Coordinates of C-alpha atoms in Angstrom, one line a residue:
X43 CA -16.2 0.6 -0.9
X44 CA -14.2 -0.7 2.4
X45 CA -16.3 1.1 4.6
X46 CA -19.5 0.1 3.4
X47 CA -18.4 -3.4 3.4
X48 CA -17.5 -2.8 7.2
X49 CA -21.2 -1.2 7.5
X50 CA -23.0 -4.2 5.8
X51 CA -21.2 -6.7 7.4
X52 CA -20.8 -4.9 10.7
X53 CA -23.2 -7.6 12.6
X54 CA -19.9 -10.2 11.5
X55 CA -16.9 -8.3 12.6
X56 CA -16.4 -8.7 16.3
X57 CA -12.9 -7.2 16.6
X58 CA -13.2 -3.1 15.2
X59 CA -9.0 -3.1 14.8
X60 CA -5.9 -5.2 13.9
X61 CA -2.6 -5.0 15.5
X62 CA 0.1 -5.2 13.5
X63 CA 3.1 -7.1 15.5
X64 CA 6.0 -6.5 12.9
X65 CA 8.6 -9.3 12.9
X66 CA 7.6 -12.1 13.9
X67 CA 10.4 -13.3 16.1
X68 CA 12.2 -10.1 16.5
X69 CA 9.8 -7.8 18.2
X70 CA 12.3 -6.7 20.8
X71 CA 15.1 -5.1 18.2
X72 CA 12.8 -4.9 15.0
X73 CA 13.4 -1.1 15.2
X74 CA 17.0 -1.2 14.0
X75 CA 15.3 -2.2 10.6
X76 CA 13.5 0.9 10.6
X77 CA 17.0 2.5 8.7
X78 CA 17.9 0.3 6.3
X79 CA 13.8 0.4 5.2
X80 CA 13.8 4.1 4.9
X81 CA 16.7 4.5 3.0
X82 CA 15.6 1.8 0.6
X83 CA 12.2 3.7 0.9
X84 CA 13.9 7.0 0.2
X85 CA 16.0 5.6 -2.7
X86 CA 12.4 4.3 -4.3
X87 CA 10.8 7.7 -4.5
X88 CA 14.1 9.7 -5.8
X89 CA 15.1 7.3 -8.4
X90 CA 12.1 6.8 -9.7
X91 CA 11.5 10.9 -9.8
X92 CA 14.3 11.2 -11.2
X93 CA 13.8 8.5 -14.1
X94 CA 10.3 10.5 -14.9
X95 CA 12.5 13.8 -14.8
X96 CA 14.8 12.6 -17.1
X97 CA 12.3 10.8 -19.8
X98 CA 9.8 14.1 -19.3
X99 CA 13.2 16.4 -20.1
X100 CA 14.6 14.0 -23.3
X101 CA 13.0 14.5 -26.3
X102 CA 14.9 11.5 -27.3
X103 CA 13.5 9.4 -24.8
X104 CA 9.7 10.1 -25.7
X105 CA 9.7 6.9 -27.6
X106 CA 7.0 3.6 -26.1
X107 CA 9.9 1.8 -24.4
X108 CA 10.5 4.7 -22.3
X109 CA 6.8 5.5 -21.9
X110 CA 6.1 1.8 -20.6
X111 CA 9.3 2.9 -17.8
X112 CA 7.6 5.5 -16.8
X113 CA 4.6 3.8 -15.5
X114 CA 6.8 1.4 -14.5
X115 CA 8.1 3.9 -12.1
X116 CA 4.9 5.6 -10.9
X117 CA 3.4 2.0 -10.0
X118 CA 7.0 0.9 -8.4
X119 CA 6.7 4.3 -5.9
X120 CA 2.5 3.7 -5.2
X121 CA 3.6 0.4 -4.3
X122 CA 6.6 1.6 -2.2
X123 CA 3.9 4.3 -0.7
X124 CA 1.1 1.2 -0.1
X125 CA 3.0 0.1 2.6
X126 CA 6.3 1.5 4.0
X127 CA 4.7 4.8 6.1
X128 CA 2.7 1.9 7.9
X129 CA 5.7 -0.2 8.7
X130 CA 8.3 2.8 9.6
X131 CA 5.0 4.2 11.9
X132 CA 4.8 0.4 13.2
X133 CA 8.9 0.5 14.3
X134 CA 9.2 4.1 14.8
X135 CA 5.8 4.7 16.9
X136 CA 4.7 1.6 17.8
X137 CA 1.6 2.5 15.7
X138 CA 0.4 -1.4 15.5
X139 CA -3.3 -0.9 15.2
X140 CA -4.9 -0.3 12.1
X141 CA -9.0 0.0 10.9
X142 CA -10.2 -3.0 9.3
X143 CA -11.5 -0.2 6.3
X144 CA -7.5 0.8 6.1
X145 CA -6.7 -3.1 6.3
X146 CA -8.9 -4.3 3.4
X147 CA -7.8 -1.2 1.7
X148 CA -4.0 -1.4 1.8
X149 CA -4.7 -5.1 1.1
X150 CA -6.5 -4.4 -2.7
X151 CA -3.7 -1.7 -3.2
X152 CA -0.7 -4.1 -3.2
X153 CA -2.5 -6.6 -5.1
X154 CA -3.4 -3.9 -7.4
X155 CA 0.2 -2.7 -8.0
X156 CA 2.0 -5.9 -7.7
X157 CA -0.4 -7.2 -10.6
X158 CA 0.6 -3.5 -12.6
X159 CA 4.0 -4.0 -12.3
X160 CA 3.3 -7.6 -13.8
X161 CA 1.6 -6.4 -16.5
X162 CA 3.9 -4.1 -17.5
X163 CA 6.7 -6.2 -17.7
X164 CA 4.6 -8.3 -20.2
X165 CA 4.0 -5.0 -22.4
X166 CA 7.8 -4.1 -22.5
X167 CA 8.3 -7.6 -23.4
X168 CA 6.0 -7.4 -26.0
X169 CA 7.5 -4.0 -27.4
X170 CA 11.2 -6.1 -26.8
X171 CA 9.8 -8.7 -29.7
X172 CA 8.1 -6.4 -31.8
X173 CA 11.7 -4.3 -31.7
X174 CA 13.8 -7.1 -32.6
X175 CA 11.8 -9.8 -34.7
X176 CA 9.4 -6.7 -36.7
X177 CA 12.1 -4.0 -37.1
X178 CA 10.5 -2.7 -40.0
X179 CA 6.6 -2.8 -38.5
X180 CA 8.1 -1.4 -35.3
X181 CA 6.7 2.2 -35.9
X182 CA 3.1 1.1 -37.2
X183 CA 2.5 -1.5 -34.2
X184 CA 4.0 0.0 -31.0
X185 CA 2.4 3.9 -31.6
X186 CA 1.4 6.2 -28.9
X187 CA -2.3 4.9 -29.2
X188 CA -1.1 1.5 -28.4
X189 CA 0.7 2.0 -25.2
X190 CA -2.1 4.3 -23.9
X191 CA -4.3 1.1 -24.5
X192 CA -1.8 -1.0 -23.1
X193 CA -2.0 0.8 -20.1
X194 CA -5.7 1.3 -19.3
X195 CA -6.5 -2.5 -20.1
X196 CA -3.6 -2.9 -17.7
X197 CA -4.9 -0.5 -15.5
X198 CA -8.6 -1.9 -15.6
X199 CA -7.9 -5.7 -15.5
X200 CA -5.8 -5.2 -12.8
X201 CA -8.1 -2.7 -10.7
X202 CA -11.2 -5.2 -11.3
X203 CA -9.5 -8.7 -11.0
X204 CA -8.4 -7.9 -7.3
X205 CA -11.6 -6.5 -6.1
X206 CA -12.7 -9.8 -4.8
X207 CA -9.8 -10.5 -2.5
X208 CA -10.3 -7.9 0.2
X209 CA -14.2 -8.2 -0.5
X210 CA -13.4 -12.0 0.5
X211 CA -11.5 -10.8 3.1
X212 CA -14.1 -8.5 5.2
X213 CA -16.9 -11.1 4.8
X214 CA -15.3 -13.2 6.7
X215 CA -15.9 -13.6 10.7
X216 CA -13.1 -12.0 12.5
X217 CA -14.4 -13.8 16.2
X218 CA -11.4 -12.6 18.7
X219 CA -7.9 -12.9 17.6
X220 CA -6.5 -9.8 16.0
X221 CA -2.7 -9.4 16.1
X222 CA -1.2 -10.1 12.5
X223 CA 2.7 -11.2 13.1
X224 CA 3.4 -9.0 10.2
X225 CA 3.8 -5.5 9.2
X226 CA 1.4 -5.4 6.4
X227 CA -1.9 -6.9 5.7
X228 CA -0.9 -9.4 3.7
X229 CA -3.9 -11.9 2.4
X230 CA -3.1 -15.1 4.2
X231 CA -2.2 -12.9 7.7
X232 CA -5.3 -11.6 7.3
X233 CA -7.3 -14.4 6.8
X234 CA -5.8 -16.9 9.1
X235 CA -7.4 -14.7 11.7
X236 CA -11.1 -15.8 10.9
X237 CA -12.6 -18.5 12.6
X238 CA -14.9 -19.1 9.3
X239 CA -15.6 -23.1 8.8
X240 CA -15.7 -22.8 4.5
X241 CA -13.4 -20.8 3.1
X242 CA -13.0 -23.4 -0.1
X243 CA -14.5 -20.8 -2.8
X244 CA -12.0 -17.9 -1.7
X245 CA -9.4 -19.5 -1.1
X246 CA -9.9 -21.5 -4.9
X247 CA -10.9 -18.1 -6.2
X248 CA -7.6 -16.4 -4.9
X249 CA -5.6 -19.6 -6.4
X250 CA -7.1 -18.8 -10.3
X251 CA -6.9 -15.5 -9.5
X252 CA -2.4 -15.8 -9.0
X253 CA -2.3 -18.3 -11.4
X254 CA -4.3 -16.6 -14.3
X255 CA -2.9 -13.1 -13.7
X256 CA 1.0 -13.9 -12.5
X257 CA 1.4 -17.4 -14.3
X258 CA -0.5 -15.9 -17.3
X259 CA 2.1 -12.9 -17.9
X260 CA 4.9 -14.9 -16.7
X261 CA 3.8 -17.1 -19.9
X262 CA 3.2 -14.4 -22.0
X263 CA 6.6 -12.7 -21.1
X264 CA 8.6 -16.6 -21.7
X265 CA 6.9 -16.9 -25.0
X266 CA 7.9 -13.4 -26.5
X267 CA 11.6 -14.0 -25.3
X268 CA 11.5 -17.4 -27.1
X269 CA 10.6 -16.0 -30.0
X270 CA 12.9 -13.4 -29.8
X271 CA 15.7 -15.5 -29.3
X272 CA 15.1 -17.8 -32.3
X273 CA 14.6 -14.6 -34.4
X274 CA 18.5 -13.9 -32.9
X275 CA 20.2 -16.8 -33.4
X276 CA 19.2 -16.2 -36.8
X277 CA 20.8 -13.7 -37.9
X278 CA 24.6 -14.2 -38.9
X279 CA 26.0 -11.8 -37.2
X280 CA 27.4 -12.4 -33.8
X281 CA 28.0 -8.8 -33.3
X282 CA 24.1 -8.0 -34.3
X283 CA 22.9 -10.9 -32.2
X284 CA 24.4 -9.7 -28.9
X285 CA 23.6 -5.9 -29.8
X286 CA 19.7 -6.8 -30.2
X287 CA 20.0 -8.9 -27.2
X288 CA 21.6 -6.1 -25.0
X289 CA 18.7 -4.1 -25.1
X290 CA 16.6 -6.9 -23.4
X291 CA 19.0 -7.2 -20.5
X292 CA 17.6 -4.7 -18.0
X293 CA 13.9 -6.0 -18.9
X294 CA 15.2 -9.8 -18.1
X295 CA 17.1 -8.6 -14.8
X296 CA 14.1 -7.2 -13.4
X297 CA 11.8 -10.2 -14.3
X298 CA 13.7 -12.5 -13.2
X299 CA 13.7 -10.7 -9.6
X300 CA 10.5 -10.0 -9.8
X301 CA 9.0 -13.8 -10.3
X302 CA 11.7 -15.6 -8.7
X303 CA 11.0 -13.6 -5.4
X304 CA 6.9 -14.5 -5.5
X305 CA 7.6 -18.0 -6.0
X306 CA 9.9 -17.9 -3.2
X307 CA 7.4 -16.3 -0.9
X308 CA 4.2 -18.5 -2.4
X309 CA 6.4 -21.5 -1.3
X310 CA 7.4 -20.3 2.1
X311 CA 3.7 -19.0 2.7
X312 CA 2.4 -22.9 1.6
X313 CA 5.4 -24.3 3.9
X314 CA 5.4 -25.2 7.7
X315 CA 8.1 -22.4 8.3
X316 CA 10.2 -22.6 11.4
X317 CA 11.6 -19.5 11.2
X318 CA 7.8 -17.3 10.4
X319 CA 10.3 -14.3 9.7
X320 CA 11.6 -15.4 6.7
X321 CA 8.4 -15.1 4.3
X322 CA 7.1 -12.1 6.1
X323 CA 10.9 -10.3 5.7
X324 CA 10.6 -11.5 2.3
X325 CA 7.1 -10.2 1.6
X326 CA 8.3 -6.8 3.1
X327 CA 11.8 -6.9 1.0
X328 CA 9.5 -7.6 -2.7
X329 CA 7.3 -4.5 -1.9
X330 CA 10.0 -2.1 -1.6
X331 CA 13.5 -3.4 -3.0
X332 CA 12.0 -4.2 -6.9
X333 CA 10.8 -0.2 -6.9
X334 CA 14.8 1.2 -5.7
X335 CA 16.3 -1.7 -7.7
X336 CA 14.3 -0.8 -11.3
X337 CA 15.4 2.8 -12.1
X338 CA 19.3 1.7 -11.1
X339 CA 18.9 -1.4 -13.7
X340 CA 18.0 0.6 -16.6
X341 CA 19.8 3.7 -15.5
X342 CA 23.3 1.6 -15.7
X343 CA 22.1 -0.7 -18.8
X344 CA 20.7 1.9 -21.1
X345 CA 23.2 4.4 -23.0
X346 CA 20.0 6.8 -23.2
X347 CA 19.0 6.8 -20.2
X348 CA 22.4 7.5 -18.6
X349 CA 23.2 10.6 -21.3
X350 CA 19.9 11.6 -19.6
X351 CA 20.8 11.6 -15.9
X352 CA 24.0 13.0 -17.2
X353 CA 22.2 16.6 -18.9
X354 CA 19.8 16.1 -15.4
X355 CA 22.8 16.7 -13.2
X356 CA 24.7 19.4 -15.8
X357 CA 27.6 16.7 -16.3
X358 CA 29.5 16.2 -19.3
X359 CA 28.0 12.6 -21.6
X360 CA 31.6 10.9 -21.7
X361 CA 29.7 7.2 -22.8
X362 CA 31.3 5.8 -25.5

């Protein structure tokens, strides 16, 4: 698709590469990064294995809650994968330049998985209510079908919705400038490098696009846990009340990461930033930490999960 975009619209590219600069700011000892980002990198990819390992292994754990992890996991590590090789290549190498093709293409893939991850957390939230405030309709609602369908609407809103956004990206005139100060090709880096005159619709169509997807599940996810805490404070047991709320603690961890972190980086993108590493290091820090933080989460929060890792590595379950 990328490279017949570059084809068609060949006669408006006039640069053929961009140059990724890294840290803005810090060019001269950006490098020293390069170890704390491959051991978060490294950290991504083996927890998350090991979390599919351990739900694959556990009969136990074969339930939708678990299910909805482990797609959790595979879209945390293609995230991790979308961009970290580039940026270690970029401070280990000095490999800055990348095809516009690979740009536009690296550019749908974090949009992609960063809306996935989004819509999962609204499907775990919505099997967190289901759990709690329909006990007993539990087993009829959240069945195997429904998570498979969970997960290809998912799947295919998330894969069409974010089409237009590199499409956007390569029609636009790229006349001479073509160093991004960033290690990824983030949207706005992108794009402030074309010397178009109207970029109104895209840039309104990109501004639906985050609110209806991100502000939509962020809804989606605030109404199911309001419901599910009236349905708590219901019940007259204190001791039942904070045992149905414990399983939602993990889930409301990694949420509140999660959206507190793109706020954050919509508001320093939108600000006149005098320090231009701070959103970037940001950006960087949301693709890569959310994917080693959410396997740890639920690993130390979930009794079953932890038994799990236990039998993984042949040690003896002493959880009480």
């Amino acid at each position: 698709m990328f490279q017949n975009l570059r084809v068609s619209n060949s006669s408006k590219f006039q640069v053929s590469e961009f140059i990724l600069m890294g840290f803005p700011g810090i060019h001269s000892w950006q490098h020293w990064l390069s170890l704390p980002l491959a051991l978060l990198y490294l950290l991504a990819l083996s927890a998350n294995i090991l979390i599919l390992t351990i739900i694959n292994k556990e009969a136990a754990l074969h339930q939708p809650m678990y299910h909805f992890l482990g797609i959790l996991a595979v879209v945390d590590m293609g995230l991790a994968t979308t961009i970290m090789p580039k940026i270690l290549a970029i401070l280990w190498f000095n490999a800055k330049t990348i095809s516009l093709p690979e740009c536009f293409a690296q550019m749908y893939a974090i949009h992609c998985f960063v809306a996935m991850e989004s819509g999962i957390f609204v499907c775990m939230a919505i099997d967190r209510y289901v759990a709690i405030c329909l006990p007993l309709r539990y087993p009829s609602i959240i069945t195997e079908s429904f998570v498979i369908k969970a997960n290809v609407l998912m799947a295919l809103r998330n894969s069409v919705t974010t089409i237009p956004i590199p499409v956007f990206a390569a029609q636009r005139k790229y006349c001479s400038r073509n160093q991004i100060e960033h290690c990824l090709c983030s949207n706005l880096g992108v794009t402030s490098l074309s010397c178009d005159d109207d970029r109104t619709v895209k840039s309104i169509y990109q501004l639906l696009l985050a609110w209806t997807l991100m502000g939509g599940d962020l809804g989606l996810i605030i109404l199911s846990y309001a419901l599910i805490l009236r349905s708590v404070l219901k019940l007259n047991s204190v001791e039942a009340a904070f045992k149905a709320l414990s399983t939602c603690t993990s889930h409301l961890i990694l949420i509140f990461f999660f959206y507190t972190v793109i706020i954050v980086i919509s508001i320093t993108h939108s600000a006149t930033m005098t320090v231009p590493l701070v959103p970037v290091l940001l950006n960087v820090l949301h693709n890569v930490i959310p994917p080693a933080l959410n396997p740890m989460v639920y690993a130390l929060k979930n009794k079953e999960l932890r038994q799990g890792l236990y039998k993984v590595l042949r040690l003896e379950f002493k959880d009480n």
